[in-house]
Amino acid sequence: MSNKSYKKVDASRVSISQLMQPSHSNFGGKIHGGYILNLMDQIAFACASKHSETYCVTASVDTVDFLNPIEIGELVTMKASVNFVGNTSMVVGIRVESENIQTGAVKHCNSSYFTMVAKNNDGTSKKVPGLILNDKNEVKRFLKAIKRMETKKQRQNEFDSEDFSHVDYLPILDKYKVKIELSDY
């Protein structure tokens, strides 16, 4: 692969900021999580499209943890970068922070990983450029993406196999707030 087939992480890094308004709030008076997810999907699209130079679609979203609530009137900033590339897919890491614009206090609200797939005009998947990693943090993010994919595949293989037996797992459930009342148990 030629060097033109690779891009630096910085080449597709995207950042957006938006003031949170009352129309974005939920019934509890905080910014609605669905609204934040919508913005995250948009920045993931922009970042992935920048890297691949083509239209991209969201294939999956991994690890959406809302760490801190976002208040009306705060300035939300989202930072996205391509953390991993496969053949036609990319993992875009997104960090969400909110800032109280009166006090300057900044809080980390969310980090998430969107898997995006590059598409040709006919809708088929398109190969994406490789990734040039320029620092330890970029290498760590790439490796963490690999580990998340391996863990997901392992979990799918474990629970989707034909020889899966729930009986093997019942002792694990003893420490959880669950009552088992199976008719075939």
PDB file of C-alpha atoms in Angstrom:
ATOM      1  CA  MET A   1       0.000   0.000   0.000  1.00  0.00           C
ATOM      2  CA  SER A   2       1.407   3.398  -0.905  1.00  0.00           C
ATOM      3  CA  ASN A   3       1.810   6.186   1.639  1.00  0.00           C
ATOM      4  CA  LYS A   4      -1.169   7.971  -0.005  1.00  0.00           C
ATOM      5  CA  SER A   5      -3.309   5.059   1.193  1.00  0.00           C
ATOM      6  CA  TYR A   6      -2.671   6.100   4.792  1.00  0.00           C
ATOM      7  CA  LYS A   7      -3.791   9.209   6.674  1.00  0.00           C
ATOM      8  CA  LYS A   8      -2.799  10.731   9.983  1.00  0.00           C
ATOM      9  CA  VAL A   9      -5.395  10.771  12.745  1.00  0.00           C
ATOM     10  CA  ASP A  10      -5.186  14.582  12.793  1.00  0.00           C
ATOM     11  CA  ALA A  11      -6.283  14.761   9.140  1.00  0.00           C
ATOM     12  CA  SER A  12      -9.849  13.811  10.049  1.00  0.00           C
ATOM     13  CA  ARG A  13     -10.133  15.059  13.630  1.00  0.00           C
ATOM     14  CA  VAL A  14     -13.380  17.044  14.098  1.00  0.00           C
ATOM     15  CA  SER A  15     -14.641  19.255  16.909  1.00  0.00           C
ATOM     16  CA  ILE A  16     -18.039  20.924  17.273  1.00  0.00           C
ATOM     17  CA  SER A  17     -19.528  23.120  19.980  1.00  0.00           C
ATOM     18  CA  GLN A  18     -23.174  23.933  20.570  1.00  0.00           C
ATOM     19  CA  LEU A  19     -25.052  25.906  23.199  1.00  0.00           C
ATOM     20  CA  MET A  20     -27.678  23.771  24.945  1.00  0.00           C
ATOM     21  CA  GLN A  21     -31.142  25.313  24.830  1.00  0.00           C
ATOM     22  CA  PRO A  22     -34.407  24.560  26.679  1.00  0.00           C
ATOM     23  CA  SER A  23     -35.779  22.841  23.551  1.00  0.00           C
ATOM     24  CA  HIS A  24     -33.029  20.181  23.987  1.00  0.00           C
ATOM     25  CA  SER A  25     -34.097  19.284  27.541  1.00  0.00           C
ATOM     26  CA  ASN A  26     -35.938  16.293  28.953  1.00  0.00           C
ATOM     27  CA  PHE A  27     -38.683  16.261  31.601  1.00  0.00           C
ATOM     28  CA  GLY A  28     -36.046  16.407  34.336  1.00  0.00           C
ATOM     29  CA  GLY A  29     -34.690  19.706  33.038  1.00  0.00           C
ATOM     30  CA  LYS A  30     -31.407  18.221  31.796  1.00  0.00           C
ATOM     31  CA  ILE A  31     -30.319  17.890  28.173  1.00  0.00           C
ATOM     32  CA  HIS A  32     -31.971  14.841  26.612  1.00  0.00           C
ATOM     33  CA  GLY A  33     -29.580  11.932  26.048  1.00  0.00           C
ATOM     34  CA  GLY A  34     -31.169  11.218  22.668  1.00  0.00           C
ATOM     35  CA  TYR A  35     -30.306  14.720  21.512  1.00  0.00           C
ATOM     36  CA  ILE A  36     -26.666  14.205  22.523  1.00  0.00           C
ATOM     37  CA  LEU A  37     -26.613  10.846  20.693  1.00  0.00           C
ATOM     38  CA  ASN A  38     -27.935  12.583  17.563  1.00  0.00           C
ATOM     39  CA  LEU A  39     -25.082  15.118  17.723  1.00  0.00           C
ATOM     40  CA  MET A  40     -22.583  12.317  18.330  1.00  0.00           C
ATOM     41  CA  ASP A  41     -23.828  10.464  15.258  1.00  0.00           C
ATOM     42  CA  GLN A  42     -23.388  13.617  13.186  1.00  0.00           C
ATOM     43  CA  ILE A  43     -19.806  14.198  14.317  1.00  0.00           C
ATOM     44  CA  ALA A  44     -18.970  10.503  13.826  1.00  0.00           C
ATOM     45  CA  PHE A  45     -20.284  10.801  10.259  1.00  0.00           C
ATOM     46  CA  ALA A  46     -18.222  13.947   9.624  1.00  0.00           C
ATOM     47  CA  CYS A  47     -15.043  12.416  11.023  1.00  0.00           C
ATOM     48  CA  ALA A  48     -15.411   9.097   9.171  1.00  0.00           C
ATOM     49  CA  SER A  49     -16.371  10.813   5.908  1.00  0.00           C
ATOM     50  CA  LYS A  50     -13.345  13.075   6.191  1.00  0.00           C
ATOM     51  CA  HIS A  51     -11.051  10.072   6.635  1.00  0.00           C
ATOM     52  CA  SER A  52     -12.631   7.928   3.914  1.00  0.00           C
ATOM     53  CA  GLU A  53     -13.524  10.794   1.555  1.00  0.00           C
ATOM     54  CA  THR A  54     -16.914   9.208   0.948  1.00  0.00           C
ATOM     55  CA  TYR A  55     -20.386   8.761   2.427  1.00  0.00           C
ATOM     56  CA  CYS A  56     -20.480   6.699   5.633  1.00  0.00           C
ATOM     57  CA  VAL A  57     -23.181   4.947   7.632  1.00  0.00           C
ATOM     58  CA  THR A  58     -23.341   4.064  11.310  1.00  0.00           C
ATOM     59  CA  ALA A  59     -22.928   0.304  11.818  1.00  0.00           C
ATOM     60  CA  SER A  60     -22.863   0.221  15.617  1.00  0.00           C
ATOM     61  CA  VAL A  61     -22.437   2.284  18.741  1.00  0.00           C
ATOM     62  CA  ASP A  62     -20.394   0.908  21.603  1.00  0.00           C
ATOM     63  CA  THR A  63     -20.171   2.045  25.218  1.00  0.00           C
ATOM     64  CA  VAL A  64     -22.507   4.975  25.688  1.00  0.00           C
ATOM     65  CA  ASP A  65     -22.081   5.979  29.324  1.00  0.00           C
ATOM     66  CA  PHE A  66     -23.659   9.240  30.419  1.00  0.00           C
ATOM     67  CA  LEU A  67     -21.201  10.261  33.133  1.00  0.00           C
ATOM     68  CA  ASN A  68     -22.507  13.714  34.057  1.00  0.00           C
ATOM     69  CA  PRO A  69     -25.730  15.539  33.199  1.00  0.00           C
ATOM     70  CA  ILE A  70     -25.630  18.482  30.808  1.00  0.00           C
ATOM     71  CA  GLU A  71     -27.493  21.584  31.904  1.00  0.00           C
ATOM     72  CA  ILE A  72     -29.472  24.071  29.817  1.00  0.00           C
ATOM     73  CA  GLY A  73     -27.202  26.984  28.927  1.00  0.00           C
ATOM     74  CA  GLU A  74     -23.986  24.953  28.931  1.00  0.00           C
ATOM     75  CA  LEU A  75     -21.700  24.838  25.907  1.00  0.00           C
ATOM     76  CA  VAL A  76     -21.251  21.262  24.727  1.00  0.00           C
ATOM     77  CA  THR A  77     -18.082  20.410  22.824  1.00  0.00           C
ATOM     78  CA  MET A  78     -17.620  17.101  21.020  1.00  0.00           C
ATOM     79  CA  LYS A  79     -14.246  15.917  19.801  1.00  0.00           C
ATOM     80  CA  ALA A  80     -13.993  13.017  17.376  1.00  0.00           C
ATOM     81  CA  SER A  81     -11.106  11.118  15.852  1.00  0.00           C
ATOM     82  CA  VAL A  82     -10.654   7.893  13.927  1.00  0.00           C
ATOM     83  CA  ASN A  83      -9.235   5.426  16.441  1.00  0.00           C
ATOM     84  CA  PHE A  84      -9.173   2.306  14.260  1.00  0.00           C
ATOM     85  CA  VAL A  85      -9.595   1.338  10.623  1.00  0.00           C
ATOM     86  CA  GLY A  86     -10.501  -2.004   9.150  1.00  0.00           C
ATOM     87  CA  ASN A  87     -11.040  -2.798   5.502  1.00  0.00           C
ATOM     88  CA  THR A  88     -14.205  -0.728   4.971  1.00  0.00           C
ATOM     89  CA  SER A  89     -14.966   0.341   8.534  1.00  0.00           C
ATOM     90  CA  MET A  90     -13.631   2.855  11.020  1.00  0.00           C
ATOM     91  CA  VAL A  91     -14.064   3.242  14.762  1.00  0.00           C
ATOM     92  CA  VAL A  92     -14.604   6.885  15.656  1.00  0.00           C
ATOM     93  CA  GLY A  93     -13.943   7.818  19.270  1.00  0.00           C
ATOM     94  CA  ILE A  94     -16.002  10.726  20.594  1.00  0.00           C
ATOM     95  CA  ARG A  95     -15.490  12.718  23.776  1.00  0.00           C
ATOM     96  CA  VAL A  96     -18.301  14.967  25.018  1.00  0.00           C
ATOM     97  CA  GLU A  97     -17.609  17.796  27.437  1.00  0.00           C
ATOM     98  CA  SER A  98     -19.874  20.542  28.723  1.00  0.00           C
ATOM     99  CA  GLU A  99     -18.786  23.933  29.956  1.00  0.00           C
ATOM    100  CA  ASN A 100     -20.608  26.308  32.247  1.00  0.00           C
ATOM    101  CA  ILE A 101     -19.930  29.446  30.226  1.00  0.00           C
ATOM    102  CA  GLN A 102     -20.365  31.680  33.270  1.00  0.00           C
ATOM    103  CA  THR A 103     -17.905  29.887  35.566  1.00  0.00           C
ATOM    104  CA  GLY A 104     -15.695  28.160  32.986  1.00  0.00           C
ATOM    105  CA  ALA A 105     -16.125  24.813  34.779  1.00  0.00           C
ATOM    106  CA  VAL A 106     -15.760  21.916  32.328  1.00  0.00           C
ATOM    107  CA  LYS A 107     -17.011  18.377  32.912  1.00  0.00           C
ATOM    108  CA  HIS A 108     -16.562  15.157  30.956  1.00  0.00           C
ATOM    109  CA  CYS A 109     -20.072  13.960  30.110  1.00  0.00           C
ATOM    110  CA  ASN A 110     -19.653  11.038  27.750  1.00  0.00           C
ATOM    111  CA  SER A 111     -17.192   9.009  25.708  1.00  0.00           C
ATOM    112  CA  SER A 112     -18.355   6.631  23.040  1.00  0.00           C
ATOM    113  CA  TYR A 113     -17.235   4.637  20.009  1.00  0.00           C
ATOM    114  CA  PHE A 114     -19.111   4.634  16.710  1.00  0.00           C
ATOM    115  CA  THR A 115     -18.312   2.065  14.032  1.00  0.00           C
ATOM    116  CA  MET A 116     -18.807   3.692  10.658  1.00  0.00           C
ATOM    117  CA  VAL A 117     -18.740   1.981   7.251  1.00  0.00           C
ATOM    118  CA  ALA A 118     -17.663   3.754   4.072  1.00  0.00           C
ATOM    119  CA  LYS A 119     -20.012   3.390   1.101  1.00  0.00           C
ATOM    120  CA  ASN A 120     -19.688   3.827  -2.672  1.00  0.00           C
ATOM    121  CA  ASN A 121     -22.356   5.647  -4.681  1.00  0.00           C
ATOM    122  CA  ASP A 122     -24.027   2.301  -5.388  1.00  0.00           C
ATOM    123  CA  GLY A 123     -24.298   1.542  -1.665  1.00  0.00           C
ATOM    124  CA  THR A 124     -21.596  -1.114  -1.513  1.00  0.00           C
ATOM    125  CA  SER A 125     -18.880  -0.923   1.111  1.00  0.00           C
ATOM    126  CA  LYS A 126     -15.711   0.897   0.069  1.00  0.00           C
ATOM    127  CA  LYS A 127     -12.132   0.384   1.268  1.00  0.00           C
ATOM    128  CA  VAL A 128     -10.811   3.075   3.592  1.00  0.00           C
ATOM    129  CA  PRO A 129      -7.295   4.479   3.917  1.00  0.00           C
ATOM    130  CA  GLY A 130      -5.040   3.089   6.613  1.00  0.00           C
ATOM    131  CA  LEU A 131      -4.168   5.065   9.720  1.00  0.00           C
ATOM    132  CA  ILE A 132      -0.843   6.650  10.636  1.00  0.00           C
ATOM    133  CA  LEU A 133      -0.414   6.654  14.412  1.00  0.00           C
ATOM    134  CA  ASN A 134       1.796   9.502  15.627  1.00  0.00           C
ATOM    135  CA  ASP A 135       1.846   9.163  19.420  1.00  0.00           C
ATOM    136  CA  LYS A 136       1.362   6.700  22.276  1.00  0.00           C
ATOM    137  CA  ASN A 137      -2.221   7.827  22.836  1.00  0.00           C
ATOM    138  CA  GLU A 138      -3.182   7.057  19.228  1.00  0.00           C
ATOM    139  CA  VAL A 139      -1.526   3.626  19.502  1.00  0.00           C
ATOM    140  CA  LYS A 140      -3.415   2.978  22.769  1.00  0.00           C
ATOM    141  CA  ARG A 141      -6.744   3.967  21.182  1.00  0.00           C
ATOM    142  CA  PHE A 142      -6.098   1.666  18.211  1.00  0.00           C
ATOM    143  CA  LEU A 143      -5.251  -1.237  20.551  1.00  0.00           C
ATOM    144  CA  LYS A 144      -8.292  -0.561  22.770  1.00  0.00           C
ATOM    145  CA  ALA A 145     -10.511  -0.727  19.668  1.00  0.00           C
ATOM    146  CA  ILE A 146      -9.035  -4.123  18.791  1.00  0.00           C
ATOM    147  CA  LYS A 147      -9.648  -5.339  22.353  1.00  0.00           C
ATOM    148  CA  ARG A 148     -13.298  -4.130  22.298  1.00  0.00           C
ATOM    149  CA  MET A 149     -13.879  -6.004  19.029  1.00  0.00           C
ATOM    150  CA  GLU A 150     -12.265  -9.189  20.383  1.00  0.00           C
ATOM    151  CA  THR A 151     -14.342  -9.008  23.579  1.00  0.00           C
ATOM    152  CA  LYS A 152     -17.544  -8.471  21.596  1.00  0.00           C
ATOM    153  CA  LYS A 153     -16.764 -11.430  19.317  1.00  0.00           C
ATOM    154  CA  GLN A 154     -15.932 -13.638  22.312  1.00  0.00           C
ATOM    155  CA  ARG A 155     -19.232 -12.704  24.025  1.00  0.00           C
ATOM    156  CA  GLN A 156     -21.198 -13.425  20.831  1.00  0.00           C
ATOM    157  CA  ASN A 157     -19.482 -16.789  20.369  1.00  0.00           C
ATOM    158  CA  GLU A 158     -20.105 -17.736  23.993  1.00  0.00           C
ATOM    159  CA  PHE A 159     -23.815 -16.923  24.098  1.00  0.00           C
ATOM    160  CA  ASP A 160     -24.823 -17.581  20.488  1.00  0.00           C
ATOM    161  CA  SER A 161     -23.240 -21.041  20.185  1.00  0.00           C
ATOM    162  CA  GLU A 162     -25.525 -24.003  19.552  1.00  0.00           C
ATOM    163  CA  ASP A 163     -24.307 -25.805  22.661  1.00  0.00           C
ATOM    164  CA  PHE A 164     -25.102 -22.862  24.967  1.00  0.00           C
ATOM    165  CA  SER A 165     -26.853 -23.994  28.135  1.00  0.00           C
ATOM    166  CA  HIS A 166     -28.346 -21.467  30.522  1.00  0.00           C
ATOM    167  CA  VAL A 167     -28.031 -24.053  33.294  1.00  0.00           C
ATOM    168  CA  ASP A 168     -24.234 -23.594  33.240  1.00  0.00           C
ATOM    169  CA  TYR A 169     -24.699 -19.921  34.114  1.00  0.00           C
ATOM    170  CA  LEU A 170     -27.412 -20.112  36.776  1.00  0.00           C
ATOM    171  CA  PRO A 171     -24.966 -20.098  39.750  1.00  0.00           C
ATOM    172  CA  ILE A 172     -23.631 -16.744  38.513  1.00  0.00           C
ATOM    173  CA  LEU A 173     -27.109 -15.253  38.856  1.00  0.00           C
ATOM    174  CA  ASP A 174     -27.259 -16.032  42.598  1.00  0.00           C
ATOM    175  CA  LYS A 175     -25.564 -12.747  43.462  1.00  0.00           C
ATOM    176  CA  TYR A 176     -27.960 -10.647  41.345  1.00  0.00           C
ATOM    177  CA  LYS A 177     -31.400  -9.307  42.084  1.00  0.00           C
ATOM    178  CA  VAL A 178     -33.177 -11.829  39.887  1.00  0.00           C
ATOM    179  CA  LYS A 179     -35.579 -14.674  40.530  1.00  0.00           C
ATOM    180  CA  ILE A 180     -35.483 -17.671  38.177  1.00  0.00           C
ATOM    181  CA  GLU A 181     -38.886 -19.254  37.521  1.00  0.00           C
ATOM    182  CA  LEU A 182     -38.391 -21.366  34.408  1.00  0.00           C
ATOM    183  CA  SER A 183     -40.965 -24.019  33.647  1.00  0.00           C
ATOM    184  CA  ASP A 184     -38.312 -26.230  32.007  1.00  0.00           C
ATOM    185  CA  TYR A 185     -35.755 -25.773  34.782  1.00  0.00           C
TER     186      TYR A 185
END
